[in-house]
């Protein structure tokens, strides 16, 4: 989901020791869904309390030193990103609402330049979802204000948006990749901008977002349906041949499918594009480990040939294939999704981690884990689609590992080295831990009618958007 260049790993290796159930706890209770959902809610409350105590109004608390960080515009991203999870978990959110009421989208302790992608998925997605769940006007009004702040990014000759907006000059500026815009950035705002247009009854947001898809659809590429990750917003030319389902590419493909679901298949444009991408992926990029047919990896494509590395971010694809399998009634997509999900879960439990008869590797030799959600996200889809309790046990094992190794006295921290049993914390608690990781975990143990996949589609930051009209 995120287009970070820093693609980090996985809780790998056998060094992960699961916590035992507390001794007074009967195993049967510990395995009850209600108990597990409640433990996850408690983890949310614990982390939110630490944030409130030490960093209220800042983007994040640094959960080891009790200090603050403001890398996401300084607009209190933890508050906005976590809001719909609070609503879903039934947690009172008055202070968050009050904060958002006073929130102006201006330069505030952060940079004067804001990242369009991060602002859309965390803030705009969070606000729209809060509105859809509560129908509280405040959240819609703020969404509209924020949408307007983002529009200057699209003022380019091609309509391909720039990576950032300068809040002072009110102009689009380049993000961190030279003159390039990034495929995942330009293709991960269509759900939000569509819903914003529907709710505000102003088509301008959707028109800008749709232009991007139209421009891309007209391009022919080396691998049909798959697009290189860098594009020049002045010429519309691709400036690399690198194709990936991981960071920089990922959520562009995710959103093609989800746009189709959101509009209930009213046009075939998005699903045609998605199907074409997946067909080519199956032909050229899906690899299975010899002797382990269920270990299914997604390769990348570089310099005219497959490149055998896969990162944690690409693990979202398991869930994306499962979602497609469900909506299109396509068993081969469902099976591919289950296989990719199982492969990614294997990186957590440590068996076969580096198995690579095909020379497969996981990005990178680095072993940090930053509370990312993609694997529990795919496990969430696997559970919802199959209802097989095995997936609940997988999710619970992951939660127990996070609880054991990432919990600090103030919240939960990313790890520098997952193979180390000492607490090698990196002092960062990303807002997606509240928005995604804990939300998907909670939903895995909740009634499947809570945020049903027949009624909601998740943005790439796990903010639910209602299927059908806004
Ligand atoms: C901005 O940072 C300053 C200095 O750290 C702090 O005093 C102020 O409260 C911050 N403002 C907000 C809205 O967080
Ligand atoms: C951070 O806060 C927690 C909880 O209030 C406290 O236990 C811990 O000692 C604090 N850490 C530092 C580095 O001040
Ligand atoms: C939160 O706000 C609601 C609605 O305004 C109010 O009914 C409730 O009493 C508030 N709760 C707290 C704890 O302030
Ligand atoms: C939202 O905006 C509408 C229209 O401008 C206004 O009538 C309404 O009072 C606003 N609601 C809130 C909660 O700010
Ligand atoms: C880039 O695109 C322009 C206009 O579409 C085209 O004329 C030009 O040849 C392209 N440049 C490269 C290097 O491909
Ligand atoms: C299922 O999806 C795959 C991959 O896109 C496609 O090749 C196949 O034709 C689909 N099967 C059916 C029955 O639609
Ligand atoms: C899905 O496909 C199965 C097997 O091909 C078929 O029995 C079933 O009726 C289909 N369901 C829908 C909703 O199309
Ligand atoms: C392999 O995956 C299929 C679904 O694609 C599943 O039915 C089967 O149980 C899996 N086998 C193992 C050993 O995990
Ligand atoms: C998934 O795994 C099963 C069981 O090992 C295998 O038979 C099947 O071919 C795999 N399917 C895909 C689409 O990878
Ligand atoms: C792994 O990479 C992250 C991000 O680049 C870095 O912060 C961390 O220190 C690295 N960890 C190790 C053990 O090298
Ligand atoms: C991570 O921890 C393991 C076990 O303590 C150690 O062997 C390894 O060198 C560490 N890796 C890095 C990059 O520090
Ligand atoms: C910890 O990980 C975050 C990503 O969540 C990264 O931005 C930050 O630089 C890392 N911090 C350290 C001290 O390595």
mmCIF file of C-alpha atoms in Angstrom, residues 56-389:
data_model
loop_
_atom_site.group_PDB
_atom_site.id
_atom_site.type_symbol
_atom_site.label_atom_id
_atom_site.label_comp_id
_atom_site.label_asym_id
_atom_site.label_seq_id
_atom_site.Cartn_x
_atom_site.Cartn_y
_atom_site.Cartn_z
ATOM 1 C CA UNK A 56 -1.529 14.922 21.365
ATOM 2 C CA UNK A 57 -1.835 17.059 18.216
ATOM 3 C CA UNK A 58 1.495 15.920 16.809
ATOM 4 C CA UNK A 59 1.648 13.334 14.079
ATOM 5 C CA UNK A 60 3.054 10.508 16.166
ATOM 6 C CA UNK A 61 4.398 9.722 19.590
ATOM 7 C CA UNK A 62 7.854 8.178 19.679
ATOM 8 C CA UNK A 63 6.947 5.327 21.976
ATOM 9 C CA UNK A 64 10.363 4.669 23.473
ATOM 10 C CA UNK A 65 11.505 8.204 24.334
ATOM 11 C CA UNK A 66 8.016 9.721 24.837
ATOM 12 C CA UNK A 67 8.857 12.474 22.349
ATOM 13 C CA UNK A 68 6.998 13.537 19.194
ATOM 14 C CA UNK A 69 7.410 13.446 15.437
ATOM 15 C CA UNK A 70 5.693 15.486 12.726
ATOM 16 C CA UNK A 71 6.539 13.881 9.409
ATOM 17 C CA UNK A 72 2.973 13.818 8.052
ATOM 18 C CA UNK A 73 2.200 17.526 7.708
ATOM 19 C CA UNK A 74 2.047 18.099 11.459
ATOM 20 C CA UNK A 75 -1.749 17.847 11.387
ATOM 21 C CA UNK A 76 -2.066 15.164 14.035
ATOM 22 C CA UNK A 77 -2.153 12.233 11.633
ATOM 23 C CA UNK A 78 -2.582 9.686 14.423
ATOM 24 C CA UNK A 79 -5.873 11.349 15.430
ATOM 25 C CA UNK A 80 -7.367 11.426 11.933
ATOM 26 C CA UNK A 81 -6.023 8.066 10.809
ATOM 27 C CA UNK A 82 -7.264 6.256 13.937
ATOM 28 C CA UNK A 83 -10.745 7.779 14.068
ATOM 29 C CA UNK A 84 -12.723 5.212 12.087
ATOM 30 C CA UNK A 85 -11.068 2.376 13.986
ATOM 31 C CA UNK A 86 -12.369 3.991 17.188
ATOM 32 C CA UNK A 87 -15.831 4.206 15.684
ATOM 33 C CA UNK A 88 -15.700 0.565 14.599
ATOM 34 C CA UNK A 89 -14.391 -0.583 17.989
ATOM 35 C CA UNK A 90 -17.014 1.501 19.788
ATOM 36 C CA UNK A 91 -14.532 3.797 21.514
ATOM 37 C CA UNK A 92 -15.644 7.318 22.487
ATOM 38 C CA UNK A 93 -13.848 9.869 20.292
ATOM 39 C CA UNK A 94 -14.991 13.302 21.501
ATOM 40 C CA UNK A 95 -11.456 14.669 21.902
ATOM 41 C CA UNK A 96 -10.545 13.541 18.407
ATOM 42 C CA UNK A 97 -13.616 15.232 16.967
ATOM 43 C CA UNK A 98 -12.833 18.437 18.838
ATOM 44 C CA UNK A 99 -9.272 18.371 17.509
ATOM 45 C CA UNK A 100 -10.479 17.856 13.942
ATOM 46 C CA UNK A 101 -12.998 20.677 14.333
ATOM 47 C CA UNK A 102 -10.093 23.058 14.926
ATOM 48 C CA UNK A 103 -7.828 21.528 12.298
ATOM 49 C CA UNK A 104 -6.786 23.863 9.477
ATOM 50 C CA UNK A 105 -4.844 22.376 6.614
ATOM 51 C CA UNK A 106 -2.061 24.939 6.729
ATOM 52 C CA UNK A 107 1.647 24.842 7.537
ATOM 53 C CA UNK A 108 1.850 23.562 11.064
ATOM 54 C CA UNK A 109 5.017 22.123 12.616
ATOM 55 C CA UNK A 110 5.529 20.069 9.485
ATOM 56 C CA UNK A 111 7.082 20.886 6.156
ATOM 57 C CA UNK A 112 5.532 23.519 3.872
ATOM 58 C CA UNK A 113 5.297 20.748 1.302
ATOM 59 C CA UNK A 114 2.803 17.950 1.801
ATOM 60 C CA UNK A 115 2.940 14.514 0.202
ATOM 61 C CA UNK A 116 -0.201 14.022 -1.894
ATOM 62 C CA UNK A 117 -0.345 10.237 -1.551
ATOM 63 C CA UNK A 118 0.078 10.139 2.221
ATOM 64 C CA UNK A 119 -2.337 13.025 2.697
ATOM 65 C CA UNK A 120 -4.996 11.345 0.575
ATOM 66 C CA UNK A 121 -4.790 7.879 2.074
ATOM 67 C CA UNK A 122 -4.371 8.830 5.737
ATOM 68 C CA UNK A 123 -6.206 12.146 6.147
ATOM 69 C CA UNK A 124 -8.750 12.339 3.330
ATOM 70 C CA UNK A 125 -9.525 8.631 3.534
ATOM 71 C CA UNK A 126 -9.830 8.850 7.322
ATOM 72 C CA UNK A 127 -12.182 11.844 7.196
ATOM 73 C CA UNK A 128 -14.405 10.404 4.463
ATOM 74 C CA UNK A 129 -14.689 7.127 6.264
ATOM 75 C CA UNK A 130 -15.558 8.843 9.539
ATOM 76 C CA UNK A 131 -18.249 10.745 7.667
ATOM 77 C CA UNK A 132 -19.674 7.622 6.076
ATOM 78 C CA UNK A 133 -19.775 5.836 9.421
ATOM 79 C CA UNK A 134 -21.332 8.697 11.402
ATOM 80 C CA UNK A 135 -22.920 11.121 8.875
ATOM 81 C CA UNK A 136 -21.422 13.891 11.018
ATOM 82 C CA UNK A 137 -21.151 16.910 8.666
ATOM 83 C CA UNK A 138 -17.982 18.106 10.285
ATOM 84 C CA UNK A 139 -15.995 15.313 8.672
ATOM 85 C CA UNK A 140 -17.421 15.998 5.222
ATOM 86 C CA UNK A 141 -16.754 19.715 5.514
ATOM 87 C CA UNK A 142 -13.157 19.026 6.428
ATOM 88 C CA UNK A 143 -12.825 16.518 3.591
ATOM 89 C CA UNK A 144 -13.902 19.149 1.084
ATOM 90 C CA UNK A 145 -11.432 21.690 2.476
ATOM 91 C CA UNK A 146 -8.661 19.147 2.274
ATOM 92 C CA UNK A 147 -9.610 18.080 -1.251
ATOM 93 C CA UNK A 148 -9.258 21.688 -2.371
ATOM 94 C CA UNK A 149 -5.824 21.960 -0.778
ATOM 95 C CA UNK A 150 -4.702 18.974 -2.873
ATOM 96 C CA UNK A 151 -6.037 20.096 -6.258
ATOM 97 C CA UNK A 152 -3.004 22.184 -7.365
ATOM 98 C CA UNK A 153 -1.045 18.917 -7.692
ATOM 99 C CA UNK A 154 -3.024 18.179 -10.856
ATOM 100 C CA UNK A 155 -2.062 21.372 -12.720
ATOM 101 C CA UNK A 156 0.321 19.677 -15.144
ATOM 102 C CA UNK A 157 0.222 19.423 -18.964
ATOM 103 C CA UNK A 158 -0.836 15.776 -18.787
ATOM 104 C CA UNK A 159 -3.108 15.882 -15.747
ATOM 105 C CA UNK A 160 -0.764 13.404 -14.030
ATOM 106 C CA UNK A 161 -0.417 14.873 -10.527
ATOM 107 C CA UNK A 162 2.855 15.903 -8.949
ATOM 108 C CA UNK A 163 4.011 14.129 -5.805
ATOM 109 C CA UNK A 164 3.629 17.078 -3.450
ATOM 110 C CA UNK A 165 1.785 20.349 -2.922
ATOM 111 C CA UNK A 166 3.505 23.465 -1.632
ATOM 112 C CA UNK A 167 1.027 24.862 0.884
ATOM 113 C CA UNK A 168 2.426 28.378 0.730
ATOM 114 C CA UNK A 169 2.697 28.729 -3.044
ATOM 115 C CA UNK A 170 -0.421 26.586 -3.550
ATOM 116 C CA UNK A 171 1.365 24.756 -6.350
ATOM 117 C CA UNK A 172 2.197 21.182 -7.202
ATOM 118 C CA UNK A 173 5.857 20.303 -6.717
ATOM 119 C CA UNK A 174 7.908 17.177 -7.282
ATOM 120 C CA UNK A 175 8.039 14.496 -4.649
ATOM 121 C CA UNK A 176 11.223 12.660 -3.799
ATOM 122 C CA UNK A 177 11.865 11.044 -7.183
ATOM 123 C CA UNK A 178 13.391 13.692 -9.435
ATOM 124 C CA UNK A 179 10.991 14.872 -12.134
ATOM 125 C CA UNK A 180 8.952 11.722 -11.773
ATOM 126 C CA UNK A 181 5.551 11.022 -10.401
ATOM 127 C CA UNK A 182 5.046 7.567 -8.943
ATOM 128 C CA UNK A 183 2.524 5.048 -10.295
ATOM 129 C CA UNK A 184 1.193 4.151 -6.846
ATOM 130 C CA UNK A 185 0.800 7.834 -5.946
ATOM 131 C CA UNK A 186 -1.144 8.861 -9.033
ATOM 132 C CA UNK A 187 -3.320 5.742 -8.964
ATOM 133 C CA UNK A 188 -4.231 5.788 -5.283
ATOM 134 C CA UNK A 189 -6.671 8.645 -4.963
ATOM 135 C CA UNK A 190 -9.538 7.583 -7.199
ATOM 136 C CA UNK A 191 -11.703 6.031 -4.456
ATOM 137 C CA UNK A 192 -11.369 9.087 -2.248
ATOM 138 C CA UNK A 193 -11.809 11.680 -4.999
ATOM 139 C CA UNK A 194 -14.825 9.858 -6.427
ATOM 140 C CA UNK A 195 -16.584 9.740 -3.072
ATOM 141 C CA UNK A 196 -15.664 13.360 -2.397
ATOM 142 C CA UNK A 197 -17.271 14.389 -5.689
ATOM 143 C CA UNK A 198 -20.393 12.393 -4.929
ATOM 144 C CA UNK A 199 -20.760 13.788 -1.417
ATOM 145 C CA UNK A 200 -19.926 17.380 -2.293
ATOM 146 C CA UNK A 201 -21.934 17.244 -5.542
ATOM 147 C CA UNK A 202 -18.956 18.746 -7.328
ATOM 148 C CA UNK A 203 -17.482 16.653 -10.113
ATOM 149 C CA UNK A 204 -14.097 18.392 -10.174
ATOM 150 C CA UNK A 205 -12.329 15.897 -7.888
ATOM 151 C CA UNK A 206 -13.475 12.824 -9.794
ATOM 152 C CA UNK A 207 -12.591 14.387 -13.146
ATOM 153 C CA UNK A 208 -8.994 14.925 -12.061
ATOM 154 C CA UNK A 209 -8.676 11.429 -10.682
ATOM 155 C CA UNK A 210 -10.291 9.801 -13.717
ATOM 156 C CA UNK A 211 -8.003 11.644 -16.124
ATOM 157 C CA UNK A 212 -5.059 9.733 -14.682
ATOM 158 C CA UNK A 213 -6.671 6.382 -15.410
ATOM 159 C CA UNK A 214 -7.630 7.448 -18.939
ATOM 160 C CA UNK A 215 -4.073 8.577 -19.680
ATOM 161 C CA UNK A 216 -2.630 5.309 -18.420
ATOM 162 C CA UNK A 217 -5.160 3.129 -20.224
ATOM 163 C CA UNK A 218 -4.134 4.626 -23.558
ATOM 164 C CA UNK A 219 -0.474 3.700 -23.085
ATOM 165 C CA UNK A 220 0.914 0.464 -24.349
ATOM 166 C CA UNK A 221 3.652 -1.072 -22.260
ATOM 167 C CA UNK A 222 6.190 -3.876 -22.470
ATOM 168 C CA UNK A 223 4.047 -6.091 -20.234
ATOM 169 C CA UNK A 224 0.383 -5.595 -21.166
ATOM 170 C CA UNK A 225 -1.616 -4.144 -18.283
ATOM 171 C CA UNK A 226 1.447 -3.607 -16.097
ATOM 172 C CA UNK A 227 2.913 -0.128 -15.878
ATOM 173 C CA UNK A 228 6.406 1.079 -14.991
ATOM 174 C CA UNK A 229 6.598 2.847 -11.647
ATOM 175 C CA UNK A 230 7.919 6.263 -12.749
ATOM 176 C CA UNK A 231 6.154 8.631 -15.110
ATOM 177 C CA UNK A 232 7.060 12.164 -16.135
ATOM 178 C CA UNK A 233 4.042 14.395 -15.382
ATOM 179 C CA UNK A 234 5.061 16.909 -18.096
ATOM 180 C CA UNK A 235 5.296 14.458 -20.994
ATOM 181 C CA UNK A 236 3.409 11.464 -19.690
ATOM 182 C CA UNK A 237 6.406 9.292 -20.631
ATOM 183 C CA UNK A 238 7.531 6.440 -18.453
ATOM 184 C CA UNK A 239 11.098 6.938 -17.285
ATOM 185 C CA UNK A 240 11.865 3.377 -16.187
ATOM 186 C CA UNK A 241 10.914 -0.154 -17.211
ATOM 187 C CA UNK A 242 10.663 -1.363 -13.587
ATOM 188 C CA UNK A 243 7.333 -3.026 -12.792
ATOM 189 C CA UNK A 244 6.325 -4.185 -9.313
ATOM 190 C CA UNK A 245 3.364 -5.160 -7.149
ATOM 191 C CA UNK A 246 5.446 -3.918 -4.214
ATOM 192 C CA UNK A 247 6.186 -0.367 -3.072
ATOM 193 C CA UNK A 248 5.800 2.311 -5.825
ATOM 194 C CA UNK A 249 3.420 0.124 -7.862
ATOM 195 C CA UNK A 250 1.202 -1.696 -5.386
ATOM 196 C CA UNK A 251 -1.918 0.302 -4.670
ATOM 197 C CA UNK A 252 -2.382 1.428 -8.281
ATOM 198 C CA UNK A 253 -3.433 -2.177 -9.039
ATOM 199 C CA UNK A 254 -5.306 -2.419 -5.748
ATOM 200 C CA UNK A 255 -7.434 0.619 -6.660
ATOM 201 C CA UNK A 256 -8.302 -0.602 -10.170
ATOM 202 C CA UNK A 257 -10.158 -3.521 -8.622
ATOM 203 C CA UNK A 258 -11.629 -1.466 -5.814
ATOM 204 C CA UNK A 259 -12.966 1.220 -8.162
ATOM 205 C CA UNK A 260 -14.772 -1.533 -10.040
ATOM 206 C CA UNK A 261 -16.288 -2.801 -6.797
ATOM 207 C CA UNK A 262 -17.126 0.694 -5.538
ATOM 208 C CA UNK A 263 -19.161 1.527 -8.649
ATOM 209 C CA UNK A 264 -20.682 -1.976 -8.740
ATOM 210 C CA UNK A 265 -19.260 -2.697 -12.151
ATOM 211 C CA UNK A 266 -21.082 0.165 -13.891
ATOM 212 C CA UNK A 267 -18.247 0.479 -16.414
ATOM 213 C CA UNK A 268 -15.770 -2.212 -17.365
ATOM 214 C CA UNK A 269 -12.765 0.103 -17.668
ATOM 215 C CA UNK A 270 -11.212 -0.624 -14.298
ATOM 216 C CA UNK A 271 -11.770 -4.362 -14.246
ATOM 217 C CA UNK A 272 -10.498 -4.699 -17.809
ATOM 218 C CA UNK A 273 -7.306 -2.935 -16.780
ATOM 219 C CA UNK A 274 -6.993 -4.973 -13.587
ATOM 220 C CA UNK A 275 -7.626 -8.279 -15.371
ATOM 221 C CA UNK A 276 -5.071 -7.442 -17.996
ATOM 222 C CA UNK A 277 -2.519 -6.686 -15.255
ATOM 223 C CA UNK A 278 -3.278 -9.933 -13.440
ATOM 224 C CA UNK A 279 -3.268 -12.063 -16.562
ATOM 225 C CA UNK A 280 0.217 -10.830 -17.418
ATOM 226 C CA UNK A 281 1.266 -11.242 -13.792
ATOM 227 C CA UNK A 282 0.159 -14.877 -13.843
ATOM 228 C CA UNK A 283 2.041 -15.465 -17.078
ATOM 229 C CA UNK A 284 5.260 -13.670 -16.213
ATOM 230 C CA UNK A 285 5.588 -12.904 -12.532
ATOM 231 C CA UNK A 286 4.047 -15.676 -10.431
ATOM 232 C CA UNK A 287 6.622 -18.220 -9.267
ATOM 233 C CA UNK A 288 6.183 -21.259 -7.083
ATOM 234 C CA UNK A 289 8.938 -22.749 -4.961
ATOM 235 C CA UNK A 290 9.942 -26.200 -6.203
ATOM 236 C CA UNK A 291 8.415 -28.873 -4.000
ATOM 237 C CA UNK A 292 6.284 -26.266 -2.206
ATOM 238 C CA UNK A 293 3.425 -25.440 -4.579
ATOM 239 C CA UNK A 294 1.726 -23.293 -1.965
ATOM 240 C CA UNK A 295 4.739 -21.019 -1.650
ATOM 241 C CA UNK A 296 3.808 -18.570 -4.338
ATOM 242 C CA UNK A 297 5.869 -15.454 -4.906
ATOM 243 C CA UNK A 298 5.346 -12.383 -7.023
ATOM 244 C CA UNK A 299 8.466 -11.378 -8.905
ATOM 245 C CA UNK A 300 9.149 -7.883 -10.183
ATOM 246 C CA UNK A 301 10.260 -6.952 -13.698
ATOM 247 C CA UNK A 302 13.476 -5.073 -14.372
ATOM 248 C CA UNK A 303 15.466 -4.551 -17.561
ATOM 249 C CA UNK A 304 13.385 -6.905 -19.629
ATOM 250 C CA UNK A 305 13.377 -9.826 -17.201
ATOM 251 C CA UNK A 306 11.928 -11.019 -13.916
ATOM 252 C CA UNK A 307 13.638 -9.863 -10.756
ATOM 253 C CA UNK A 308 13.248 -12.254 -7.847
ATOM 254 C CA UNK A 309 12.654 -10.143 -4.802
ATOM 255 C CA UNK A 310 9.421 -9.580 -2.937
ATOM 256 C CA UNK A 311 8.804 -7.269 0.013
ATOM 257 C CA UNK A 312 6.269 -7.032 2.791
ATOM 258 C CA UNK A 313 4.333 -4.359 0.904
ATOM 259 C CA UNK A 314 3.580 -6.739 -1.970
ATOM 260 C CA UNK A 315 1.825 -9.043 0.493
ATOM 261 C CA UNK A 316 -1.319 -6.923 0.124
ATOM 262 C CA UNK A 317 -1.710 -8.633 -3.266
ATOM 263 C CA UNK A 318 -2.915 -11.855 -1.620
ATOM 264 C CA UNK A 319 -5.914 -9.932 -0.279
ATOM 265 C CA UNK A 320 -6.463 -8.143 -3.562
ATOM 266 C CA UNK A 321 -6.636 -11.457 -5.480
ATOM 267 C CA UNK A 322 -8.995 -12.851 -2.825
ATOM 268 C CA UNK A 323 -11.271 -9.840 -3.104
ATOM 269 C CA UNK A 324 -11.355 -10.273 -6.869
ATOM 270 C CA UNK A 325 -11.986 -14.000 -6.520
ATOM 271 C CA UNK A 326 -15.010 -13.217 -4.369
ATOM 272 C CA UNK A 327 -16.513 -10.528 -6.577
ATOM 273 C CA UNK A 328 -15.768 -12.221 -9.891
ATOM 274 C CA UNK A 329 -16.506 -15.734 -8.657
ATOM 275 C CA UNK A 330 -13.111 -16.784 -9.974
ATOM 276 C CA UNK A 331 -11.562 -19.736 -8.126
ATOM 277 C CA UNK A 332 -8.164 -19.449 -9.713
ATOM 278 C CA UNK A 333 -7.872 -15.913 -8.329
ATOM 279 C CA UNK A 334 -9.050 -17.116 -4.919
ATOM 280 C CA UNK A 335 -6.455 -19.885 -4.891
ATOM 281 C CA UNK A 336 -3.695 -17.564 -5.996
ATOM 282 C CA UNK A 337 -4.707 -15.185 -3.210
ATOM 283 C CA UNK A 338 -4.685 -17.955 -0.610
ATOM 284 C CA UNK A 339 -1.291 -19.130 -1.783
ATOM 285 C CA UNK A 340 0.283 -15.675 -1.690
ATOM 286 C CA UNK A 341 -1.238 -15.057 1.744
ATOM 287 C CA UNK A 342 0.152 -18.345 3.054
ATOM 288 C CA UNK A 343 3.562 -17.505 1.620
ATOM 289 C CA UNK A 344 3.572 -14.158 3.375
ATOM 290 C CA UNK A 345 2.423 -15.710 6.644
ATOM 291 C CA UNK A 346 5.320 -18.122 6.342
ATOM 292 C CA UNK A 347 7.684 -15.184 6.558
ATOM 293 C CA UNK A 348 6.229 -14.486 9.969
ATOM 294 C CA UNK A 349 6.388 -17.950 11.424
ATOM 295 C CA UNK A 350 9.848 -18.421 10.060
ATOM 296 C CA UNK A 351 9.581 -21.737 8.296
ATOM 297 C CA UNK A 352 11.000 -21.721 4.801
ATOM 298 C CA UNK A 353 11.700 -18.009 5.014
ATOM 299 C CA UNK A 354 14.493 -17.937 2.550
ATOM 300 C CA UNK A 355 13.454 -20.958 0.568
ATOM 301 C CA UNK A 356 14.413 -20.083 -2.938
ATOM 302 C CA UNK A 357 15.000 -22.777 -5.459
ATOM 303 C CA UNK A 358 14.249 -20.061 -7.968
ATOM 304 C CA UNK A 359 16.699 -17.732 -6.319
ATOM 305 C CA UNK A 360 13.992 -15.854 -4.513
ATOM 306 C CA UNK A 361 14.807 -13.342 -1.825
ATOM 307 C CA UNK A 362 12.959 -10.973 0.401
ATOM 308 C CA UNK A 363 13.769 -7.291 0.242
ATOM 309 C CA UNK A 364 16.140 -6.455 1.797
ATOM 310 C CA UNK A 365 18.941 -8.053 3.797
ATOM 311 C CA UNK A 366 17.667 -5.657 6.443
ATOM 312 C CA UNK A 367 15.446 -7.103 9.097
ATOM 313 C CA UNK A 368 13.328 -4.319 10.500
ATOM 314 C CA UNK A 369 9.576 -4.551 11.082
ATOM 315 C CA UNK A 370 7.648 -1.296 11.335
ATOM 316 C CA UNK A 371 4.183 -2.498 12.378
ATOM 317 C CA UNK A 372 3.087 -2.824 8.778
ATOM 318 C CA UNK A 373 -0.371 -4.271 8.048
ATOM 319 C CA UNK A 374 -0.149 -6.012 4.668
ATOM 320 C CA UNK A 375 0.044 -9.583 5.916
ATOM 321 C CA UNK A 376 -2.808 -9.278 8.422
ATOM 322 C CA UNK A 377 -4.727 -7.477 5.702
ATOM 323 C CA UNK A 378 -4.455 -10.486 3.403
ATOM 324 C CA UNK A 379 -5.243 -12.833 6.288
ATOM 325 C CA UNK A 380 -8.371 -10.744 6.922
ATOM 326 C CA UNK A 381 -9.521 -11.374 3.340
ATOM 327 C CA UNK A 382 -8.587 -15.049 3.577
ATOM 328 C CA UNK A 383 -10.747 -15.369 6.680
ATOM 329 C CA UNK A 384 -13.681 -13.434 5.292
ATOM 330 C CA UNK A 385 -13.639 -15.399 2.051
ATOM 331 C CA UNK A 386 -13.135 -18.907 3.477
ATOM 332 C CA UNK A 387 -14.365 -18.509 7.097
ATOM 333 C CA UNK A 388 -11.623 -21.009 7.920
ATOM 334 C CA UNK A 389 -10.638 -20.477 11.606
#
